[in-house]
CSV table of C-alpha atoms in Angstrom, one decimal:
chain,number,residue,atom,x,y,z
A,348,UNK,CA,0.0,0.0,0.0
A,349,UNK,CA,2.9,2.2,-0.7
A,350,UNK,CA,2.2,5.4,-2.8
A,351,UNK,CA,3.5,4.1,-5.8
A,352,UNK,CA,6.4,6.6,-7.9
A,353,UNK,CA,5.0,9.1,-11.1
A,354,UNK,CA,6.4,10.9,-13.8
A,355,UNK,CA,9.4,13.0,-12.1
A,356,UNK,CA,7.5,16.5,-11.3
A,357,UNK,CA,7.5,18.7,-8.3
A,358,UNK,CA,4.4,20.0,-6.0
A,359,UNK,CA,3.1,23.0,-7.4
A,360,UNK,CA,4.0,26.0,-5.2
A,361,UNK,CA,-0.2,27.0,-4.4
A,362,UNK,CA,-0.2,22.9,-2.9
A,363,UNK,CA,3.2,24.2,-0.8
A,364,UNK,CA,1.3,27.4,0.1
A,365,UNK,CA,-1.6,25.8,1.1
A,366,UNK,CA,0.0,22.7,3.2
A,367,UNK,CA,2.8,25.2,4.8
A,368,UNK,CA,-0.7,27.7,5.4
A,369,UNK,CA,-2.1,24.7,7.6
A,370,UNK,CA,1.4,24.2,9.1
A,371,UNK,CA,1.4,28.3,10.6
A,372,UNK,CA,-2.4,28.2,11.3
A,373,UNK,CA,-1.9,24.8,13.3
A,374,UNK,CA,1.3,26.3,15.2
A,375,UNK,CA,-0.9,28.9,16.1
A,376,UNK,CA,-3.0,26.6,18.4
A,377,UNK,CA,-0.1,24.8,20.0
A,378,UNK,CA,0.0,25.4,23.7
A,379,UNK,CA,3.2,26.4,25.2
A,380,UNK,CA,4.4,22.4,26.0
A,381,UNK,CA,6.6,20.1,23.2
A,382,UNK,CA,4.8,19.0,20.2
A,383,UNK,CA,5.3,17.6,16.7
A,384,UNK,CA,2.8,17.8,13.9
A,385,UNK,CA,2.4,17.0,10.5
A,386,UNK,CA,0.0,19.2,8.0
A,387,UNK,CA,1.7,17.4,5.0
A,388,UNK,CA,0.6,14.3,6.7
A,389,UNK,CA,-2.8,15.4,7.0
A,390,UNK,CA,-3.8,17.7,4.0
A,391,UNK,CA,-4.0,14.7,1.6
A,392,UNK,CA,-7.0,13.3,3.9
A,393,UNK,CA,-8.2,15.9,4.2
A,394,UNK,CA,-8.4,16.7,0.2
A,395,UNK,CA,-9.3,13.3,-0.8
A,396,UNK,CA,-12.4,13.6,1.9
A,397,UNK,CA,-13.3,17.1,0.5
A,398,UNK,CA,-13.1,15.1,-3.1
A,399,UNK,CA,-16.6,13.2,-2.2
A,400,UNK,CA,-18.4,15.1,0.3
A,401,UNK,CA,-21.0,17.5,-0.5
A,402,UNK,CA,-22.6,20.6,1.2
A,403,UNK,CA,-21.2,22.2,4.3
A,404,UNK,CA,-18.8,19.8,4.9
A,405,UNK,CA,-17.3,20.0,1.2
A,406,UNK,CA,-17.2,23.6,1.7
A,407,UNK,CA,-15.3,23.7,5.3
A,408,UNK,CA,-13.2,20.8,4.3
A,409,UNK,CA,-12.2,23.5,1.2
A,410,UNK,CA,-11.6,26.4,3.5
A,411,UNK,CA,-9.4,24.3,5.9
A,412,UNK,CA,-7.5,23.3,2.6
A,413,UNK,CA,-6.9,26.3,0.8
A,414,UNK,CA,-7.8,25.1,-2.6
A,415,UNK,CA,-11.2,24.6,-4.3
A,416,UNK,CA,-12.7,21.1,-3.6
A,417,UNK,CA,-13.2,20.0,-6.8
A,418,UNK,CA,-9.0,20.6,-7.3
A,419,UNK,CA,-9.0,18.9,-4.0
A,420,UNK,CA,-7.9,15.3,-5.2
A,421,UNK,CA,-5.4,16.2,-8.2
A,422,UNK,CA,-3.6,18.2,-5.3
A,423,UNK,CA,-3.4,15.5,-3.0
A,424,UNK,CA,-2.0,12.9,-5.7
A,425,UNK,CA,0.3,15.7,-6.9
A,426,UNK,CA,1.5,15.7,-3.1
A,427,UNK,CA,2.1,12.5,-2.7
A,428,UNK,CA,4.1,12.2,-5.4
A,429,UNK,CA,6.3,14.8,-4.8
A,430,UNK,CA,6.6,13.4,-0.9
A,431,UNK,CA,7.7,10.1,-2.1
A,432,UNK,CA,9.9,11.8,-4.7
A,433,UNK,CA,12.2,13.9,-1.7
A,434,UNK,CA,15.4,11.9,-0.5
A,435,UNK,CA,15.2,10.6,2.9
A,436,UNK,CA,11.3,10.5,3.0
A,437,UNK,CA,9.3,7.3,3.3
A,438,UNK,CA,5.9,8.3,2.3
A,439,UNK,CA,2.2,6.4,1.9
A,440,UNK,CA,-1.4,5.9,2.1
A,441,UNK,CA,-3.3,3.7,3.1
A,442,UNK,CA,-7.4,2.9,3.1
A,443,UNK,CA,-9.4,0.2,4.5
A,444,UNK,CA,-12.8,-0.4,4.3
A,445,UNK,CA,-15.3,-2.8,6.4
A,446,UNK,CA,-16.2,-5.6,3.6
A,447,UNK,CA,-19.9,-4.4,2.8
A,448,UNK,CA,-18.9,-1.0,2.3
A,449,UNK,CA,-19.4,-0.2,-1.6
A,450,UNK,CA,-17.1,2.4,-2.6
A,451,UNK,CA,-17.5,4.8,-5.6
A,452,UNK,CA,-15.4,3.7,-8.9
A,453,UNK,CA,-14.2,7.5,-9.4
A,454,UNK,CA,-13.5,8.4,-5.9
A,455,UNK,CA,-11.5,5.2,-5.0
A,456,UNK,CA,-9.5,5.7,-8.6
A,457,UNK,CA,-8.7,9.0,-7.6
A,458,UNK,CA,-6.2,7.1,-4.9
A,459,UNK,CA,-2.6,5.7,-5.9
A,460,UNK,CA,-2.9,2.6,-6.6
A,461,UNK,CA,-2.6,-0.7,-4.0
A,462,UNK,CA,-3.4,1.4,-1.2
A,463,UNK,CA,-6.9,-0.1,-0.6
A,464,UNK,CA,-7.3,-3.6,1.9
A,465,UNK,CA,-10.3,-4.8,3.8
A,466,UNK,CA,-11.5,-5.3,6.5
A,467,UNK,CA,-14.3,-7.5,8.9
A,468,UNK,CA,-15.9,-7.9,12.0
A,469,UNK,CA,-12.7,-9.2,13.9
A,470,UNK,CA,-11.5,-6.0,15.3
A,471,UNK,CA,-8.7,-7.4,17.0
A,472,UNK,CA,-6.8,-8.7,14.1
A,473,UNK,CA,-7.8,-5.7,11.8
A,474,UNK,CA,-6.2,-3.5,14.5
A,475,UNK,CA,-3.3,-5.9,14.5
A,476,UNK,CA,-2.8,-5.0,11.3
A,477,UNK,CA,-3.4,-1.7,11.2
A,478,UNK,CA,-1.0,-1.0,13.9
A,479,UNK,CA,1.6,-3.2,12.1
A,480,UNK,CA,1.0,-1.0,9.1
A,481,UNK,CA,1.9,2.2,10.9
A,482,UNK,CA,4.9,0.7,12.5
A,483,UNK,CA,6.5,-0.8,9.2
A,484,UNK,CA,5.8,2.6,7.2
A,485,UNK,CA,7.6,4.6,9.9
A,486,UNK,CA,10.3,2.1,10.8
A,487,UNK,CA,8.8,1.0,14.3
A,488,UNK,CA,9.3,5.3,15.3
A,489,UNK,CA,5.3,5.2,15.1
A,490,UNK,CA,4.2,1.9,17.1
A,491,UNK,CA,0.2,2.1,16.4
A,492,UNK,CA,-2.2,3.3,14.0
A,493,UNK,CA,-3.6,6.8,16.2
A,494,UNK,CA,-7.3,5.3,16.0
A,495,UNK,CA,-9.1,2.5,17.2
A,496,UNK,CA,-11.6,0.2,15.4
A,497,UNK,CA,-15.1,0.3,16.4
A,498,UNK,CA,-18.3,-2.1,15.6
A,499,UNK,CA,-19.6,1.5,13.5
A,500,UNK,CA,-16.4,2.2,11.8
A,501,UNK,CA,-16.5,1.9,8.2
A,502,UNK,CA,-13.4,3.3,7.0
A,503,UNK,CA,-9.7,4.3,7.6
A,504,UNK,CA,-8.1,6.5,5.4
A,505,UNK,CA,-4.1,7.0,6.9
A,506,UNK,CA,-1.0,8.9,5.4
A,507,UNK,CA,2.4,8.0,7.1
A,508,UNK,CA,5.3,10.1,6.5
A,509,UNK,CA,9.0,8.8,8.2
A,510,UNK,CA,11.5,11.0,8.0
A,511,UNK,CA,15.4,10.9,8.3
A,512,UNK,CA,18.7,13.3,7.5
A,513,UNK,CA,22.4,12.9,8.4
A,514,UNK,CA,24.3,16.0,9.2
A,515,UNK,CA,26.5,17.5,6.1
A,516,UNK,CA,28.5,18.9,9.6
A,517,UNK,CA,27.9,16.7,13.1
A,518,UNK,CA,27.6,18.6,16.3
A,519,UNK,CA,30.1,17.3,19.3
A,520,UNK,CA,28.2,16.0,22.2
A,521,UNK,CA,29.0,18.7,25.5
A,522,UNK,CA,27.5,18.5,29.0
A,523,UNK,CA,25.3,21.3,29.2
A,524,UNK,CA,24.9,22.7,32.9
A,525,UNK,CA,22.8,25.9,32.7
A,526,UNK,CA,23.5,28.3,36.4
A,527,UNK,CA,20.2,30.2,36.0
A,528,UNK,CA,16.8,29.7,34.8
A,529,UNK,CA,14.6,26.6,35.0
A,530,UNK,CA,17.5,24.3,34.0
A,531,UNK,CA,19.7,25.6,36.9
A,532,UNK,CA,20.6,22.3,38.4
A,533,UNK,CA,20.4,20.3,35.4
A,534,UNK,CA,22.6,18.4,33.6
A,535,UNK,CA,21.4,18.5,29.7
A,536,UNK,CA,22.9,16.7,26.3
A,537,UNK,CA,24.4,19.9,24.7
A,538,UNK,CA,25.4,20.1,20.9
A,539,UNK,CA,27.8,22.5,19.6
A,540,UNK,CA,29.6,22.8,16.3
A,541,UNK,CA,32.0,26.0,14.3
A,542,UNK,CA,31.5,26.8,11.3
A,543,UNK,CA,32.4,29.3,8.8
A,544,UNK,CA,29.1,30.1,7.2
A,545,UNK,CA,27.5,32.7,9.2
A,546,UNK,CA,24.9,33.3,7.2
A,547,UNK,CA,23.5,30.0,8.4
A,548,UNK,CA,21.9,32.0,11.1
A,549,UNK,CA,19.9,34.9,10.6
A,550,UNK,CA,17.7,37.6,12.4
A,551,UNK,CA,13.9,38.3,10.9
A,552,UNK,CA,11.6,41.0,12.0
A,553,UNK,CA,7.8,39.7,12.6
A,554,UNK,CA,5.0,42.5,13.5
A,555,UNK,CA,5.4,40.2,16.8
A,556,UNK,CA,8.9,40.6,17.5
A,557,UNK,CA,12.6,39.8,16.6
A,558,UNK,CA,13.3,35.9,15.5
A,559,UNK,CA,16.2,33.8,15.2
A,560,UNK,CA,16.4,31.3,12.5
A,561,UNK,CA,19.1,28.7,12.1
A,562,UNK,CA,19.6,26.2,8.9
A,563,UNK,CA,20.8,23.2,9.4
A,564,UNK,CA,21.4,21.6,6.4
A,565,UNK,CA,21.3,17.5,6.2
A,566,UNK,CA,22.7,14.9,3.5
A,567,UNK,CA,20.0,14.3,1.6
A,568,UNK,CA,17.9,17.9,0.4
A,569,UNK,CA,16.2,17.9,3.9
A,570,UNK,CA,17.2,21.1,6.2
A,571,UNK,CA,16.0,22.0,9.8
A,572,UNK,CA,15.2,25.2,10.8
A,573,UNK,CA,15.7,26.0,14.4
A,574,UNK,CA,13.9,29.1,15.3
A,575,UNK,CA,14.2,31.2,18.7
A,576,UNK,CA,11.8,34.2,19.3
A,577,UNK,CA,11.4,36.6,21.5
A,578,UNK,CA,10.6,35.4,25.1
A,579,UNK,CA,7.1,37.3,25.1
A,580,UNK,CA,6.0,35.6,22.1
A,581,UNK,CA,3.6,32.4,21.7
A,582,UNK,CA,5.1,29.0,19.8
A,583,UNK,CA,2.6,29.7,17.0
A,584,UNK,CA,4.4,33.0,16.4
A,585,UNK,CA,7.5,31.9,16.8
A,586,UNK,CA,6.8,28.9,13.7
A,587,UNK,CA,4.5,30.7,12.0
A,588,UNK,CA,7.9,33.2,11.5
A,589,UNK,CA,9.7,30.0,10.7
A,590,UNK,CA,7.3,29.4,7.6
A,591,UNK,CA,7.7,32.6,6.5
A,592,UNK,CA,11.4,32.5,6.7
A,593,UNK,CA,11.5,28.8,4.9
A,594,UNK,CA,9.1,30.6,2.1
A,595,UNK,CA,11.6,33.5,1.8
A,596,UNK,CA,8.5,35.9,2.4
A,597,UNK,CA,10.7,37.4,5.8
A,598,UNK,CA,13.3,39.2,4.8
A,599,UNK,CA,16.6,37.7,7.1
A,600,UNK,CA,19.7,39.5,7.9
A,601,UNK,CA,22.7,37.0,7.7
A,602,UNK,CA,25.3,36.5,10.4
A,603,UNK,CA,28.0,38.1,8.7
A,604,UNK,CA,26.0,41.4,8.4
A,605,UNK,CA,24.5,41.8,11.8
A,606,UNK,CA,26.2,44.4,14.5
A,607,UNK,CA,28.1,43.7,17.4
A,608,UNK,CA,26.5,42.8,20.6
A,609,UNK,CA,23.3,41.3,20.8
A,610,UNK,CA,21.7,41.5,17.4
A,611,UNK,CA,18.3,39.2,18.3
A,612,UNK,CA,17.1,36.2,20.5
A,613,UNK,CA,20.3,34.4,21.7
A,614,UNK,CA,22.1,35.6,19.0
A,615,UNK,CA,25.3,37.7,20.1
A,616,UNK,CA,28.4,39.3,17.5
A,617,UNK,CA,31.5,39.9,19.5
A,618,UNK,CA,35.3,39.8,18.8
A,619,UNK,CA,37.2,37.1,20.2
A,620,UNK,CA,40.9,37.1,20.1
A,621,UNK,CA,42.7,34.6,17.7
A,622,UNK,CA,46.6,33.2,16.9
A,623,UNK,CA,46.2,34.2,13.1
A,624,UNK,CA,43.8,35.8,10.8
A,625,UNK,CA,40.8,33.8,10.5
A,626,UNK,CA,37.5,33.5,8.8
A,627,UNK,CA,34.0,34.9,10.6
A,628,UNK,CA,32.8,31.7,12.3
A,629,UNK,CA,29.5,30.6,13.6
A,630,UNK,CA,29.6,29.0,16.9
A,631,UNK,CA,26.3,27.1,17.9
A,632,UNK,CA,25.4,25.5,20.9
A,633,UNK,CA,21.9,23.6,21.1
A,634,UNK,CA,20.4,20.5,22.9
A,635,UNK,CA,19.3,17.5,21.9
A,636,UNK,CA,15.6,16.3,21.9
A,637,UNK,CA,13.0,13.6,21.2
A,638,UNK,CA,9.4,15.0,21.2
A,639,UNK,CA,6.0,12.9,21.1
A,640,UNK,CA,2.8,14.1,20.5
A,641,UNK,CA,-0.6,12.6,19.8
A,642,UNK,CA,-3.0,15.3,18.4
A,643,UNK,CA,-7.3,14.6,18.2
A,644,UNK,CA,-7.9,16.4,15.0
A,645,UNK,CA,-11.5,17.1,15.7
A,646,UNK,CA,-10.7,18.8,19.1
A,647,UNK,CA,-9.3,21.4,16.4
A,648,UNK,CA,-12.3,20.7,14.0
A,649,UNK,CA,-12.1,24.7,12.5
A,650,UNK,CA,-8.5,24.1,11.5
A,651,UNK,CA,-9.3,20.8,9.5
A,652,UNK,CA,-12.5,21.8,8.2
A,653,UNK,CA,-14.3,18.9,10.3
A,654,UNK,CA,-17.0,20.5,11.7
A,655,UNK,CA,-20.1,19.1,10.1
A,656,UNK,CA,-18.4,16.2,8.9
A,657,UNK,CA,-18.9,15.0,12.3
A,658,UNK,CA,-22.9,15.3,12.7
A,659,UNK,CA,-23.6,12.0,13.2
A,660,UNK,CA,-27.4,12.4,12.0
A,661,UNK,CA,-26.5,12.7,8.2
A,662,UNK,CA,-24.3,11.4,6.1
A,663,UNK,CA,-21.6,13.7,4.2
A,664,UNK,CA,-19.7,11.8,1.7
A,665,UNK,CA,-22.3,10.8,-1.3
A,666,UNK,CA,-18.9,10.8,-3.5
A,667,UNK,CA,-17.4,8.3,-1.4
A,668,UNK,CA,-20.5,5.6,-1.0
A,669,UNK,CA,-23.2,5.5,-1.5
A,670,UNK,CA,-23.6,4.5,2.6
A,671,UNK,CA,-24.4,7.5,4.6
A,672,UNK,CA,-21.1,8.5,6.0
A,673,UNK,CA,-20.0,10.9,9.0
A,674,UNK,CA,-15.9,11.0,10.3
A,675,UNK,CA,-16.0,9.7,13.8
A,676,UNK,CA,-12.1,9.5,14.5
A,677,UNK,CA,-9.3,11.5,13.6
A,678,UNK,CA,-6.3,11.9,14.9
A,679,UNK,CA,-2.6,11.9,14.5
A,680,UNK,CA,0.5,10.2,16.4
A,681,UNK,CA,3.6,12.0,15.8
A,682,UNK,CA,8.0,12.1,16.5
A,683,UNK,CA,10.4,14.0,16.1
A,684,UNK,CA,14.4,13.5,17.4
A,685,UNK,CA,17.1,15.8,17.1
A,686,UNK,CA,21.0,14.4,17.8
A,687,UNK,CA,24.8,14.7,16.9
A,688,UNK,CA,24.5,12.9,14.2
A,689,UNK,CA,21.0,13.8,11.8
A,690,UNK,CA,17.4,14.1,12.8
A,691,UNK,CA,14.6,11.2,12.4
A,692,UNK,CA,10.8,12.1,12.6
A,693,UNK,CA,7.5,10.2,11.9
A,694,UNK,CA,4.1,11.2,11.9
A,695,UNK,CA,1.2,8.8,11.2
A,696,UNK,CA,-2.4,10.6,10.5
A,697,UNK,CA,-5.6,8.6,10.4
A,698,UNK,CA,-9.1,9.3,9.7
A,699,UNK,CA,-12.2,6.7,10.4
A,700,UNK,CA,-15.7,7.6,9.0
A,701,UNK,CA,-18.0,5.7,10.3
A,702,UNK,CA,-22.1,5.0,9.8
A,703,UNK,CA,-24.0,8.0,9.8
A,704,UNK,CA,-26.8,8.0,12.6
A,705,UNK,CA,-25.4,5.1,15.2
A,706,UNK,CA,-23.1,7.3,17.6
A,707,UNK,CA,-19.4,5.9,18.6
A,708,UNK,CA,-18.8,3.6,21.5
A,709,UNK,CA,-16.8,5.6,23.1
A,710,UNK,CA,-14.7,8.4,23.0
A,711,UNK,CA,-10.9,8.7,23.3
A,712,UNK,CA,-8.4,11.3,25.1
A,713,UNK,CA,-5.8,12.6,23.3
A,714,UNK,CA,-2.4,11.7,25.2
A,715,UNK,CA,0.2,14.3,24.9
A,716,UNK,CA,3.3,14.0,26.1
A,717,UNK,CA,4.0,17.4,28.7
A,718,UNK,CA,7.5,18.9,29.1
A,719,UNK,CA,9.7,22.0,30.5
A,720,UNK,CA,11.7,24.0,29.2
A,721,UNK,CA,13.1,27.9,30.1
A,722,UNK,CA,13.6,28.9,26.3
A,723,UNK,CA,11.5,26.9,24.2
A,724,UNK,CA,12.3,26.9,20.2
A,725,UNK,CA,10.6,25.6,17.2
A,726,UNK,CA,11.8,23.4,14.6
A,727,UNK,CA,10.7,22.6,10.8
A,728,UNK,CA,12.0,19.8,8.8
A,729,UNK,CA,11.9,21.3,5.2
A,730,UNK,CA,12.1,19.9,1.6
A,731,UNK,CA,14.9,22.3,0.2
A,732,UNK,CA,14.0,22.4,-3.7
A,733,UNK,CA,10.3,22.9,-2.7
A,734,UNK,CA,10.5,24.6,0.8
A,735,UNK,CA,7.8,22.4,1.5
A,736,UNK,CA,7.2,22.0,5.7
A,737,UNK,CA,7.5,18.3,5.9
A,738,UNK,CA,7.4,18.1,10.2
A,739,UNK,CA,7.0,20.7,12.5
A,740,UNK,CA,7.0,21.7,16.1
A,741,UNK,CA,8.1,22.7,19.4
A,742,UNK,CA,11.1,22.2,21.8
A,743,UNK,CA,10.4,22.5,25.7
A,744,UNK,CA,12.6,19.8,26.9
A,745,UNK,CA,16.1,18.9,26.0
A,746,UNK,CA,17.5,15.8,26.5
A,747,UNK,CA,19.4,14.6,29.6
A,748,UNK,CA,23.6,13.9,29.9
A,749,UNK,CA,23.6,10.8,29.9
A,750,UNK,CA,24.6,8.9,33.2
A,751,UNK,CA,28.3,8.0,33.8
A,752,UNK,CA,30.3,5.5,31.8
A,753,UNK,CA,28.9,6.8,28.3
C-alpha cells in the first residue's frame, strides 16, 4: 500500500502554500508544551475527503485546505508524489474499508494505486494490522495506527510520513549545565559545532517581535530550521515566523552582516581574540531532543475543516459511498528526534468515517506528552527544492547527559 512513484515532477508552489498555510495556522493553536505535527501528513486526507463530500462539509473541508474542492484530489495525488519523490522521506497511504462498504469507482480511482485492503468484523486482528501498518511505514518510530476500530467504523483512510537526515557537519556532544533559569541544576545533552558560514543563522523581524532562525542543512535535500523568538512571544508565532522565513517571504539578515552585541534572541556578534587571521565563524550550541505528541484532529475541527463532517445524523460523503457517511475519529500520532549525528521524525495521520446515525462507542483522550523548558524553540524539517514544511514543532525539553560510563 505504498504510494507508488509518477512521472518526475514537483508540487506545485499554491499545494506548498496551502499545506505550509495549515502548518502556521496549526502552530498557532499549540499550547506552550513540546509537540510535533504533521500538516503534509494530514492535507491529503483531508483533500481526498473534500473530493466526495458534499454541502457544508465540502465547503469547510475546502476552506481548511486552501484550494477549491473540486481541485482537491489532483492536489493530494500531486503531493504524494512529490513526498515520495524527496530523499530521505518514506511516504504512503493507506485505506481500509469494512467488507460491505461499496465504494464509488471514481473516488476510489482517484487514490494511488494498491493502497486499498479490507477489512471485517474481527476488530482485533484488523487493528493488528493496522497498527503493524503504521509501524513498518515509519520504521517502528510510530508503534500504532492513532485510532481504534469500532463495531460503526467503516473506514480508515491513513498517510504516514518517516523522515530521516544525516548532518552535512555533526555537532560534538557537551555536558550542558545551565547556572540560572529553569534548568539551573540540570545536567542536559548539549550540541555544539564551528562553522564558517554565518549566514547559516539569521535575524527576521515579525509584526510580533525579533526571530532567530538557524539552517541546518542535512545529506539528503532535507534542512531543519531552528527558530528562537522573543521570550514574550507564543510557539505559533515563533513557527508561524519560521514558515515565512523557509518561504523567503521574511526578509533575514545573515550573520556576517549583523552588529556587534546582541543582534536578536540568543544571538550575540562579539570579537574574540585569535593566533592568526581567521575566517567569521559561527559558533552554535543547542540540545538535543526527542518529542511525542498525539493530536485529536477534531478537538481542532475549524483548523481541518471537520465541523459538520462530524454530525452523526446525516451522512456527508455521497462521493465516497453510496452508505451514509460521517468521520468519527481522527487523529494523528507524531516524533520527532534531534541528535549529533541527523534528525529522524514520523508522523502517522488517520481518519475513520463511520455510519451515519449510530453514535461511537466511546470516545478517546488525546495523550500528549508534557514537558519543560526555560527557552522553548521551534523546529521545521523542510524539503529544500520545494520549501515544503514536511514536520514541524516545538522544543520545551532537551535531552538529559547521559549517566556515567557513556
Amino acid at each position: 500500500m505504498r504510494v507508488e512513484p509518477r512521472a518526475a515532477s514537483r508540487v506545485e508552489s499554491t499545494t506548498v502554500g496551502a499545506v505550509n498555510g495549515l502548518t502556521a495556522r496549526w502552530a498557532a493553536t499549540a499550547a506552550p508544551q513540546g509537540t510535533a505535527f504533521s500538516a503534509a501528513g494530514v492535507w491529503p486526507l483531508l483533500a481526498f475527503l473534500a473530493d466526495g463530500a458534499t454541502g457544508p462539509a465540502r465547503a469547510e473541508l475546502a476552506h481548511a485546505l486552501g484550494v477549491p474542492a473540486e481541485q482537491a484530489a489532483a492536489a493530494a495525488r500531486e503531493l504524494l508524489t512529490t513526498l515520495e519523490s524527496v530523499s530521505g522521506l518514506d511516504a504512503a497511504l493507506g485505506l481500509w474499508t469494512y467488507h460491505a462498504l461499496q465504494l464509488r469507482e471514481e473516488w476510489r480511482a482517484g487514490l494511488p494505486a494498491r493502497t486499498h485492503g479490507v477489512f471485517g468484523d474481527d476488530l482485533v486482528t484488523a487493528q493488528e494490522r493496522l497498527d503493524a501498518w503504521a509501524a513498518e511505514r515509519t520504521g517502528g518510530l510510530v508503534e500504532r495506527m492513532p485510532v481504534t476500530l469500532t463495531r460503526e467504523a467503516r473506514m480508515v483512510l491513513a498517510s504516514a510520513l518517516a523522515l530521516r537526515t544525516d548532518w552535512r557537519q555533526p555537532f560534538t556532544e557537551t555536558m550542558l549545565r545551565p547556572d540560572a533559569g529553569p534548568w539551573q541544576g540540570r545536567t542536559l545533552l548539549g550540541l555544539s559545532r564551528r562553522s564558517v558560514r554565518p549566514d547559516r543563522v539569521g535575524v527576521a523581524s515579525t509584526p510580533d517581535g525579533f526571530v532567530t532562525a538557524l539552517t541546518v542543512p542535512g545529506d539528503n535535500g532535507i534542512d531543519v530550521h531552528l527558530v528562537l523568538g522573543e521570550e514574550r512571544m507564543t510557539p505559533g508565532q515563533v513557527l508561524a515566523a519560521g514558515v515565512g522565513v523557509v518561504e523567503r517571504r521574511l526578509a533575514v539578515t545573515g550573520g556576517g552582516g549583523l552588529p556587534f552585541g546582541q543582534a536578536g534572541p540568543g544571538l550575540y556578534v562579539e570579537q574574540q581574540p585569535a593566533t592568526a587571521p581567521e575566517p567569521i565563524t559561527l559558533d552554535v550550541r543547542t540540545v538535543a531532543y526527542e518529542v511525542r505528541a498525539d493530536h485529536d484532529l477534531l478537538a481542532l475541527h475549524p483548523l481541518f475543516g471537520l465541523g459538520t463532517a462530524q454530525d452523526l445524523r446525516h451522512g456527508h460523503f455521497p462521493g465516497v459511498s453510496a452508505v451514509p457517511l460521517a468521520v468519527g475519529a481522527a487523529r494523528q500520532s507524531a516524533l520527532a528526534r534531534f541528535g549529533a549525528l541527523g534528525f529522524r521524525a514520523a508522523a502517522v495521520t488517520a481518519v475513520m468515517p463511520v455510519a451515519a446515525g449510530a453514535a461511537p462507542q466511546y470516545r478517546y483522550e488525546t495523550t500528549v506528552v508534557r514537558v519543560a523548558f526555560d527557552r522553548p524553540f521551534g523546529f521545521l524539517a523542510v524539503d529544500r527544492e520545494s520549501r515544503l514544511v514536511l514536520v514541524a514543532g516545538w522544543v520545551t525539553d532537551p535531552a538529559p547527559y547521559p549517566a556515567m560510563g557513556r
